Amino acid sequence: MRQLPIWAGVVLFTAVAATAAQPARVREHNPGWVAPATANAKKNPLPDTPDLKAGGKRVFHARCSMCHGDDALGTERGPDLTQHDVQKQSDGALFWKITSGNTRTGMPTFSFLPEAQRWQLVMHVRGHARTP
Amino acid sequence: MSSPRFLVLCLLAFACMAVPAAAQERAYFVTYDHYLEEPGNLEIAIASTTGIPKNNQRKYTAPWLELEYGFTGWWTGELYLEGVTTRGDGNAFTGWRFENRFRPLRDEHKITPVIYVEYESINEASRIQKEIVGSGGINFEPIDELREEHEHELEGKLILSSVVGPWNLSENFIMEKNLSASEGVEFGYSVGASRVLGTAARGASCRVCAENIIVGVEAYGGLGSTEGFARSEQRHYLAPVVGWRVGRDTTIKGSIAFGLTEQSDHLLLRVGVAFELPAGRIR
């Protein structure tokens, strides 16, 4: 009985986590988050091969789709990556943003992924550019 | 119902709730790096420390349940519930901890700092050894006696973490104050290096392949307190660690820590499994 408050704490903690989700609405892109010039200039070193692209798709679905959606059109947790404001950024800028993350917007830091996989993610995002 | 049985039931219940989510794996058991939980995600982990002491002392296993929640992009909170079972002695619920990690800088840097603050309400029977501070070895008095000695502790860590090529390098500096006794301030440390084995992701899905394996090593120990830093009383461990991402949401990890000093246990065997649940999916 003495441990009741502890288990009540567990239930409360889980309940807070469960109720934190907001109603569905695609999150807006943050134009104020800009990659440094040195990062901007980097080019994707990977060749554009079907296997690497397929690998990028797999990594995207494992790591990114929960926030940006399976089709990269965005969710309430992450912005639409097909929009022009995102696609107009250089490969280097996208790579830097994937690597660094942003604690203010909640974008996770993905520097724990091997560098090649982060470039594969850039490749995958590029494949979702909207045709004007 | 005894506490360990209740813990096991809770763990099984949480395991059944698991649904796919992206996990950020950390192979370390003691060392923290700069990766926080994603905002809105709840990670549920079950782990244990099995100690094989020296001098024919009784082996023990200390399981714990860990609920980690990303409150914001810069703040992750974690609730721990822990227990212990000792061969031929008994078992006990040993307390709870609430930790918070704050990442003050927006972007990742060459060295990314994280501030860690934890409150612990545990008893002397606690043996999970999520961190080691101060001096002296484990207390091997009967569990029933140790569980009656409660402690309230405040712990702070400075976590520094870097990415060098494929490696993560992390250093933790630990300070702990027992609020229930005048023991001074105790100090400890933990350092680690780890990396994912793979490079580019293959097109075909795979479960047992290098890109899902993370390996590393960590070293940790207690240095002493403001009341003394006697080297003969210190505990230090060196531990290879390995993590395996078995699914999109699940990581299993293990470690064998080798005691390096007279006061250290011979071995600490640690195993754990973590499930990650986006909050939006457990409504």
CSV table of C-alpha atoms in Angstrom, one decimal:
chain,number,residue,atom,x,y,z
A,1,MET,CA,0.0,0.0,0.0
A,2,ARG,CA,2.9,2.3,0.7
A,3,GLN,CA,4.0,2.0,-2.9
A,4,LEU,CA,0.6,3.2,-4.2
A,5,PRO,CA,1.8,6.7,-4.9
A,6,ILE,CA,4.7,5.4,-7.0
A,7,TRP,CA,2.4,3.4,-9.2
A,8,ALA,CA,0.0,6.3,-9.4
A,9,GLY,CA,3.0,8.3,-10.6
A,10,VAL,CA,3.7,5.8,-13.3
A,11,VAL,CA,0.1,6.0,-14.5
A,12,LEU,CA,0.2,9.8,-14.4
A,13,PHE,CA,3.4,10.0,-16.3
A,14,THR,CA,2.1,7.6,-19.0
A,15,ALA,CA,-1.2,9.6,-19.2
A,16,VAL,CA,0.6,12.9,-19.7
A,17,ALA,CA,2.6,11.3,-22.5
A,18,ALA,CA,-0.5,9.8,-24.1
A,19,THR,CA,-2.5,13.0,-24.0
A,20,ALA,CA,0.2,15.3,-25.3
A,21,ALA,CA,-0.6,14.6,-28.9
A,22,GLN,CA,-2.4,17.5,-30.7
A,23,PRO,CA,-5.1,17.3,-33.3
A,24,ALA,CA,-3.8,16.6,-36.8
A,25,ARG,CA,-2.6,19.7,-38.7
A,26,VAL,CA,0.5,19.9,-40.8
A,27,ARG,CA,3.3,21.8,-39.1
A,28,GLU,CA,4.6,24.8,-40.9
A,29,HIS,CA,8.2,25.0,-42.2
A,30,ASN,CA,10.4,27.3,-40.1
A,31,PRO,CA,12.1,29.8,-42.5
A,32,GLY,CA,14.3,31.2,-39.7
A,33,TRP,CA,16.3,28.0,-39.4
A,34,VAL,CA,19.2,28.5,-41.9
A,35,ALA,CA,22.2,26.2,-42.4
A,36,PRO,CA,25.7,27.8,-42.2
A,37,ALA,CA,27.3,28.8,-45.4
A,38,THR,CA,30.0,26.1,-45.1
A,39,ALA,CA,27.3,23.4,-44.9
A,40,ASN,CA,25.3,24.9,-47.7
A,41,ALA,CA,28.1,24.3,-50.2
A,42,LYS,CA,28.5,20.6,-49.6
A,43,LYS,CA,27.5,18.3,-52.4
A,44,ASN,CA,26.0,14.8,-52.1
A,45,PRO,CA,28.9,12.4,-52.6
A,46,LEU,CA,26.7,9.4,-53.3
A,47,PRO,CA,26.0,8.2,-56.8
A,48,ASP,CA,22.3,8.2,-57.8
A,49,THR,CA,21.8,4.4,-58.0
A,50,PRO,CA,18.5,2.5,-57.5
A,51,ASP,CA,19.9,0.6,-54.5
A,52,LEU,CA,21.0,3.7,-52.6
A,53,LYS,CA,17.7,5.4,-53.4
A,54,ALA,CA,15.8,2.3,-52.1
A,55,GLY,CA,18.0,2.4,-49.0
A,56,GLY,CA,17.2,6.1,-48.5
A,57,LYS,CA,13.5,5.3,-48.7
A,58,ARG,CA,13.9,2.6,-46.1
A,59,VAL,CA,15.8,4.9,-43.7
A,60,PHE,CA,13.2,7.6,-44.2
A,61,HIS,CA,10.3,5.3,-43.4
A,62,ALA,CA,12.2,4.1,-40.3
A,63,ARG,CA,13.3,7.5,-39.0
A,64,CYS,CA,11.4,10.3,-40.5
A,65,SER,CA,7.9,9.2,-41.7
A,66,MET,CA,6.4,9.3,-38.2
A,67,CYS,CA,6.8,13.1,-38.2
A,68,HIS,CA,6.9,14.0,-41.9
A,69,GLY,CA,4.5,11.3,-43.2
A,70,ASP,CA,5.1,8.3,-45.4
A,71,ASP,CA,4.9,10.5,-48.5
A,72,ALA,CA,6.8,13.5,-46.9
A,73,LEU,CA,3.7,15.7,-47.1
A,74,GLY,CA,4.1,16.5,-43.4
A,75,THR,CA,2.1,15.9,-40.2
A,76,GLU,CA,1.3,17.9,-37.1
A,77,ARG,CA,4.8,16.9,-35.9
A,78,GLY,CA,6.9,17.8,-38.9
A,79,PRO,CA,6.6,20.0,-42.0
A,80,ASP,CA,5.8,19.1,-45.6
A,81,LEU,CA,9.2,18.3,-47.2
A,82,THR,CA,7.8,18.5,-50.8
A,83,GLN,CA,7.1,22.3,-50.6
A,84,HIS,CA,9.3,24.8,-52.5
A,85,ASP,CA,10.7,26.4,-49.3
A,86,VAL,CA,12.3,23.1,-48.4
A,87,GLN,CA,13.3,21.9,-51.9
A,88,LYS,CA,15.0,25.1,-52.8
A,89,GLN,CA,17.6,24.5,-50.2
A,90,SER,CA,20.9,22.9,-51.2
A,91,ASP,CA,21.7,19.3,-50.6
A,92,GLY,CA,24.3,20.5,-48.1
A,93,ALA,CA,21.8,22.5,-46.2
A,94,LEU,CA,19.4,19.6,-45.9
A,95,PHE,CA,22.2,17.3,-44.9
A,96,TRP,CA,23.2,19.8,-42.1
A,97,LYS,CA,19.7,20.1,-40.8
A,98,ILE,CA,19.2,16.3,-40.7
A,99,THR,CA,22.6,16.0,-38.9
A,100,SER,CA,22.2,18.8,-36.4
A,101,GLY,CA,18.5,18.8,-35.6
A,102,ASN,CA,16.9,21.7,-33.9
A,103,THR,CA,16.0,21.6,-30.2
A,104,ARG,CA,13.7,24.6,-30.6
A,105,THR,CA,11.4,23.0,-33.2
A,106,GLY,CA,11.8,19.4,-32.0
A,107,MET,CA,13.7,18.1,-35.1
A,108,PRO,CA,15.8,15.3,-33.7
A,109,THR,CA,19.6,15.2,-34.2
A,110,PHE,CA,20.5,12.4,-36.6
A,111,SER,CA,24.2,12.6,-36.4
A,112,PHE,CA,24.2,9.1,-34.9
A,113,LEU,CA,23.3,7.7,-38.3
A,114,PRO,CA,26.2,6.9,-40.6
A,115,GLU,CA,27.0,9.8,-42.9
A,116,ALA,CA,26.1,7.8,-46.0
A,117,GLN,CA,22.6,7.2,-44.6
A,118,ARG,CA,22.1,10.9,-44.0
A,119,TRP,CA,23.0,11.6,-47.6
A,120,GLN,CA,20.6,8.9,-48.7
A,121,LEU,CA,17.9,10.7,-46.8
A,122,VAL,CA,18.7,13.9,-48.7
A,123,MET,CA,18.4,11.9,-51.9
A,124,HIS,CA,15.0,10.5,-50.8
A,125,VAL,CA,13.7,14.0,-49.9
A,126,ARG,CA,14.8,15.3,-53.3
A,127,GLY,CA,12.7,12.6,-54.9
A,128,HIS,CA,9.6,14.2,-53.4
A,129,ALA,CA,10.0,17.6,-55.0
A,130,ARG,CA,6.6,19.0,-56.2
A,131,THR,CA,6.5,19.7,-59.9
A,132,PRO,CA,5.6,23.4,-60.4
B,1,MET,CA,1.7,-9.3,-4.9
B,2,SER,CA,5.4,-8.8,-4.4
B,3,SER,CA,7.0,-5.8,-6.1
B,4,PRO,CA,9.2,-7.7,-8.5
B,5,ARG,CA,6.2,-9.7,-9.8
B,6,PHE,CA,4.3,-6.5,-10.2
B,7,LEU,CA,7.2,-5.0,-12.1
B,8,VAL,CA,7.3,-8.0,-14.4
B,9,LEU,CA,3.6,-7.7,-15.1
B,10,CYS,CA,4.0,-4.0,-15.9
B,11,LEU,CA,6.8,-4.7,-18.2
B,12,LEU,CA,4.9,-7.3,-20.1
B,13,ALA,CA,1.9,-5.0,-20.4
B,14,PHE,CA,4.1,-2.2,-21.8
B,15,ALA,CA,5.8,-4.6,-24.2
B,16,CYS,CA,2.4,-5.6,-25.6
B,17,MET,CA,1.5,-1.9,-26.2
B,18,ALA,CA,4.6,-1.3,-28.4
B,19,VAL,CA,3.9,0.0,-31.9
B,20,PRO,CA,6.3,1.1,-34.6
B,21,ALA,CA,8.3,4.3,-34.1
B,22,ALA,CA,11.7,5.7,-34.9
B,23,ALA,CA,14.2,4.9,-32.1
B,24,GLN,CA,17.5,6.7,-31.4
B,25,GLU,CA,19.6,3.9,-30.0
B,26,ARG,CA,22.2,4.4,-27.3
B,27,ALA,CA,24.3,1.3,-26.5
B,28,TYR,CA,25.6,2.7,-23.3
B,29,PHE,CA,24.0,1.8,-20.0
B,30,VAL,CA,25.7,4.4,-17.8
B,31,THR,CA,27.0,7.1,-20.1
B,32,TYR,CA,24.7,9.7,-21.6
B,33,ASP,CA,25.2,11.3,-25.0
B,34,HIS,CA,23.4,14.4,-26.4
B,35,TYR,CA,20.6,12.6,-28.1
B,36,LEU,CA,17.3,13.4,-26.4
B,37,GLU,CA,14.0,11.7,-26.8
B,38,GLU,CA,11.9,13.0,-29.6
B,39,PRO,CA,9.1,15.4,-28.4
B,40,GLY,CA,6.0,13.5,-27.7
B,41,ASN,CA,7.7,10.1,-27.8
B,42,LEU,CA,7.5,7.7,-24.9
B,43,GLU,CA,10.3,5.1,-24.6
B,44,ILE,CA,9.8,2.2,-22.3
B,45,ALA,CA,12.8,0.2,-21.3
B,46,ILE,CA,13.3,-2.8,-19.2
B,47,ALA,CA,16.9,-3.6,-18.0
B,48,SER,CA,18.8,-5.2,-15.3
B,49,THR,CA,22.2,-5.3,-13.7
B,50,THR,CA,23.5,-8.6,-12.4
B,51,GLY,CA,26.5,-8.3,-10.1
B,52,ILE,CA,29.0,-11.0,-9.6
B,53,PRO,CA,30.9,-9.8,-6.5
B,54,LYS,CA,34.2,-10.8,-5.2
B,55,ASN,CA,35.0,-12.6,-1.9
B,56,ASN,CA,32.1,-15.1,-2.1
B,57,GLN,CA,29.5,-12.4,-1.6
B,58,ARG,CA,26.0,-13.2,-2.9
B,59,LYS,CA,25.2,-12.5,-6.6
B,60,TYR,CA,22.4,-10.1,-7.1
B,61,THR,CA,20.1,-8.9,-9.9
B,62,ALA,CA,18.7,-5.4,-10.0
B,63,PRO,CA,16.0,-4.9,-12.6
B,64,TRP,CA,14.6,-1.5,-13.5
B,65,LEU,CA,11.8,0.0,-15.6
B,66,GLU,CA,12.5,3.2,-17.4
B,67,LEU,CA,9.9,5.6,-18.8
B,68,GLU,CA,11.5,8.2,-21.0
B,69,TYR,CA,9.4,11.0,-22.4
B,70,GLY,CA,10.4,13.9,-24.7
B,71,PHE,CA,8.6,16.9,-23.3
B,72,THR,CA,10.2,19.3,-25.8
B,73,GLY,CA,13.1,19.2,-28.2
B,74,TRP,CA,15.4,20.4,-25.5
B,75,TRP,CA,13.9,18.6,-22.4
B,76,THR,CA,13.6,14.9,-21.8
B,77,GLY,CA,12.3,13.4,-18.5
B,78,GLU,CA,12.7,9.9,-17.3
B,79,LEU,CA,11.1,8.0,-14.4
B,80,TYR,CA,12.8,4.9,-13.0
B,81,LEU,CA,11.4,2.2,-10.8
B,82,GLU,CA,13.9,-0.2,-9.5
B,83,GLY,CA,14.2,-3.4,-7.5
B,84,VAL,CA,16.7,-6.0,-6.4
B,85,THR,CA,16.8,-9.7,-5.8
B,86,THR,CA,19.7,-11.4,-4.1
B,87,ARG,CA,20.3,-15.1,-4.2
B,88,GLY,CA,19.5,-16.7,-0.9
B,89,ASP,CA,18.6,-13.4,0.7
B,90,GLY,CA,15.4,-12.0,-0.8
B,91,ASN,CA,14.1,-9.2,-3.0
B,92,ALA,CA,12.9,-5.7,-2.5
B,93,PHE,CA,11.6,-2.6,-4.3
B,94,THR,CA,14.5,-0.2,-4.0
B,95,GLY,CA,13.0,3.1,-5.0
B,96,TRP,CA,12.4,5.5,-7.8
B,97,ARG,CA,14.2,8.3,-9.6
B,98,PHE,CA,13.1,11.2,-11.8
B,99,GLU,CA,15.7,12.6,-14.1
B,100,ASN,CA,15.7,15.5,-16.5
B,101,ARG,CA,18.1,16.3,-19.3
B,102,PHE,CA,18.2,19.7,-20.8
B,103,ARG,CA,20.0,20.6,-24.0
B,104,PRO,CA,20.6,24.3,-24.0
B,105,LEU,CA,21.9,24.9,-27.5
B,106,ARG,CA,19.7,24.7,-30.6
B,107,ASP,CA,22.1,23.0,-33.0
B,108,GLU,CA,24.7,20.3,-32.6
B,109,HIS,CA,28.2,21.5,-32.1
B,110,LYS,CA,31.7,20.0,-31.9
B,111,ILE,CA,31.0,19.4,-28.2
B,112,THR,CA,27.3,19.5,-27.4
B,113,PRO,CA,26.5,20.0,-23.7
B,114,VAL,CA,23.6,18.6,-21.9
B,115,ILE,CA,22.6,19.4,-18.3
B,116,TYR,CA,21.3,16.5,-16.2
B,117,VAL,CA,19.4,16.9,-12.9
B,118,GLU,CA,17.9,13.9,-11.0
B,119,TYR,CA,16.1,13.3,-7.8
B,120,GLU,CA,16.3,9.9,-6.2
B,121,SER,CA,14.2,8.3,-3.5
B,122,ILE,CA,15.9,5.0,-3.0
B,123,ASN,CA,17.0,2.8,-0.2
B,124,GLU,CA,20.4,1.3,0.7
B,125,ALA,CA,19.5,-2.0,-1.2
B,126,SER,CA,19.6,-0.2,-4.5
B,127,ARG,CA,22.0,-2.0,-6.9
B,128,ILE,CA,21.1,-0.9,-10.4
B,129,GLN,CA,24.3,1.2,-10.5
B,130,LYS,CA,23.1,3.5,-13.3
B,131,GLU,CA,25.9,5.7,-12.1
B,132,ILE,CA,28.7,5.1,-9.6
B,133,VAL,CA,29.8,7.9,-7.3
B,134,GLY,CA,31.7,8.3,-4.0
B,135,SER,CA,33.8,5.6,-2.6
B,136,GLY,CA,33.6,2.1,-1.1
B,137,GLY,CA,32.0,-1.1,-2.4
B,138,ILE,CA,28.4,-2.4,-2.4
B,139,ASN,CA,26.9,-2.9,1.0
B,140,PHE,CA,26.1,-6.7,1.4
B,141,GLU,CA,24.1,-6.6,4.6
B,142,PRO,CA,20.7,-8.4,4.4
B,143,ILE,CA,18.2,-6.9,2.0
B,144,ASP,CA,15.6,-6.6,4.8
B,145,GLU,CA,17.9,-4.3,6.8
B,146,LEU,CA,19.1,-2.3,3.8
B,147,ARG,CA,15.6,-1.6,2.5
B,148,GLU,CA,14.7,0.2,5.8
B,149,GLU,CA,17.5,2.8,5.2
B,150,HIS,CA,15.9,5.4,2.9
B,151,GLU,CA,17.9,8.1,1.0
B,152,HIS,CA,16.9,11.2,-0.8
B,153,GLU,CA,19.5,12.2,-3.2
B,154,LEU,CA,20.1,15.0,-5.7
B,155,GLU,CA,22.3,14.3,-8.6
B,156,GLY,CA,23.7,16.6,-11.3
B,157,LYS,CA,25.7,15.7,-14.4
B,158,LEU,CA,27.5,17.7,-17.1
B,159,ILE,CA,27.2,15.7,-20.3
B,160,LEU,CA,29.5,16.5,-23.1
B,161,SER,CA,29.1,14.7,-26.4
B,162,SER,CA,30.7,14.8,-29.8
B,163,VAL,CA,30.5,13.2,-33.1
B,164,VAL,CA,33.9,12.4,-34.6
B,165,GLY,CA,33.5,10.6,-38.0
B,166,PRO,CA,31.3,7.6,-37.3
B,167,TRP,CA,32.0,7.7,-33.6
B,168,ASN,CA,30.1,9.2,-30.7
B,169,LEU,CA,32.4,10.3,-27.8
B,170,SER,CA,30.7,11.2,-24.6
B,171,GLU,CA,32.0,12.3,-21.2
B,172,ASN,CA,29.8,12.7,-18.1
B,173,PHE,CA,30.9,14.4,-14.9
B,174,ILE,CA,28.7,13.5,-11.9
B,175,MET,CA,28.0,15.1,-8.6
B,176,GLU,CA,25.6,13.7,-6.0
B,177,LYS,CA,24.4,14.9,-2.7
B,178,ASN,CA,22.6,12.7,-0.2
B,179,LEU,CA,20.0,14.9,1.3
B,180,SER,CA,19.3,12.4,4.1
B,181,ALA,CA,22.8,12.3,5.6
B,182,SER,CA,25.8,14.6,5.9
B,183,GLU,CA,28.2,12.7,3.6
B,184,GLY,CA,29.5,15.6,1.7
B,185,VAL,CA,29.2,15.7,-2.1
B,186,GLU,CA,30.2,12.6,-4.0
B,187,PHE,CA,31.8,12.5,-7.4
B,188,GLY,CA,31.9,10.1,-10.3
B,189,TYR,CA,32.5,9.9,-14.0
B,190,SER,CA,31.5,8.0,-17.1
B,191,VAL,CA,33.0,8.1,-20.6
B,192,GLY,CA,32.1,6.2,-23.7
B,193,ALA,CA,32.7,5.7,-27.4
B,194,SER,CA,30.3,4.0,-29.7
B,195,ARG,CA,29.4,3.7,-33.4
B,196,VAL,CA,27.0,2.1,-35.8
B,197,LEU,CA,28.7,-0.7,-37.7
B,198,GLY,CA,27.2,-0.1,-41.1
B,199,THR,CA,27.5,2.7,-43.6
B,200,ALA,CA,25.0,3.1,-46.4
B,201,ALA,CA,21.6,1.5,-46.0
B,202,ARG,CA,20.8,-1.3,-48.4
B,203,GLY,CA,17.7,-1.3,-50.5
B,204,ALA,CA,16.5,-4.6,-49.1
B,205,SER,CA,15.3,-4.7,-45.5
B,206,CYS,CA,17.4,-6.6,-43.1
B,207,ARG,CA,17.3,-7.4,-39.4
B,208,VAL,CA,20.7,-8.9,-38.7
B,209,CYS,CA,23.0,-6.6,-40.6
B,210,ALA,CA,25.7,-4.1,-39.7
B,211,GLU,CA,23.5,-1.0,-40.0
B,212,ASN,CA,21.4,-2.2,-37.1
B,213,ILE,CA,24.3,-3.0,-34.8
B,214,ILE,CA,25.9,-0.4,-32.6
B,215,VAL,CA,29.1,-1.2,-30.6
B,216,GLY,CA,31.2,0.7,-28.2
B,217,VAL,CA,32.9,0.8,-24.8
B,218,GLU,CA,32.3,2.7,-21.7
B,219,ALA,CA,34.2,3.3,-18.5
B,220,TYR,CA,32.7,4.6,-15.3
B,221,GLY,CA,33.4,4.8,-11.6
B,222,GLY,CA,33.3,6.7,-8.3
B,223,LEU,CA,36.1,9.1,-7.5
B,224,GLY,CA,35.3,9.9,-3.8
B,225,SER,CA,33.7,12.8,-2.1
B,226,THR,CA,34.4,16.1,-0.5
B,227,GLU,CA,35.4,14.0,2.5
B,228,GLY,CA,38.1,12.1,0.8
B,229,PHE,CA,39.4,10.7,-2.5
B,230,ALA,CA,41.3,7.5,-1.3
B,231,ARG,CA,42.2,5.6,-4.4
B,232,SER,CA,42.0,2.3,-2.6
B,233,GLU,CA,38.3,2.9,-2.0
B,234,GLN,CA,37.3,3.7,-5.5
B,235,ARG,CA,35.3,1.6,-7.9
B,236,HIS,CA,36.0,1.6,-11.6
B,237,TYR,CA,34.6,-0.5,-14.4
B,238,LEU,CA,35.4,-1.0,-18.1
B,239,ALA,CA,32.5,-2.3,-20.2
B,240,PRO,CA,32.2,-3.2,-23.9
B,241,VAL,CA,28.6,-2.5,-25.0
B,242,VAL,CA,26.5,-3.7,-27.9
B,243,GLY,CA,23.1,-2.7,-29.1
B,244,TRP,CA,20.9,-4.4,-31.8
B,245,ARG,CA,18.0,-2.6,-33.4
B,246,VAL,CA,15.7,-5.5,-33.9
B,247,GLY,CA,12.9,-3.5,-35.3
B,248,ARG,CA,11.9,0.0,-36.1
B,249,ASP,CA,10.8,0.6,-32.5
B,250,THR,CA,12.8,-1.9,-30.5
B,251,THR,CA,16.4,-2.0,-29.4
B,252,ILE,CA,18.1,-4.7,-27.4
B,253,LYS,CA,21.4,-4.1,-25.7
B,254,GLY,CA,23.9,-5.8,-23.4
B,255,SER,CA,27.2,-5.1,-21.7
B,256,ILE,CA,29.8,-6.9,-19.5
B,257,ALA,CA,31.5,-4.5,-17.1
B,258,PHE,CA,34.8,-5.7,-15.7
B,259,GLY,CA,35.7,-4.4,-12.2
B,260,LEU,CA,39.1,-2.8,-12.2
B,261,THR,CA,39.7,-2.2,-8.5
B,262,GLU,CA,39.5,-4.1,-5.2
B,263,GLN,CA,36.3,-2.4,-4.3
B,264,SER,CA,34.6,-3.1,-7.6
B,265,ASP,CA,32.5,-6.2,-8.2
B,266,HIS,CA,34.2,-8.8,-10.3
B,267,LEU,CA,31.6,-8.4,-13.1
B,268,LEU,CA,28.4,-6.4,-13.9
B,269,LEU,CA,26.3,-8.0,-16.5
B,270,ARG,CA,23.7,-5.7,-18.0
B,271,VAL,CA,20.9,-6.4,-20.5
B,272,GLY,CA,18.0,-4.2,-21.6
B,273,VAL,CA,15.3,-3.8,-24.2
B,274,ALA,CA,13.7,-0.5,-25.2
B,275,PHE,CA,10.4,0.1,-27.0
B,276,GLU,CA,9.6,3.5,-28.4
B,277,LEU,CA,6.0,4.7,-28.7
B,278,PRO,CA,4.9,8.0,-30.3
B,279,ALA,CA,2.4,9.5,-27.9
B,280,GLY,CA,0.0,10.1,-30.8
B,281,ARG,CA,-0.3,6.3,-31.3
B,282,ILE,CA,-1.1,5.3,-27.7
B,283,ARG,CA,-4.2,7.4,-27.3
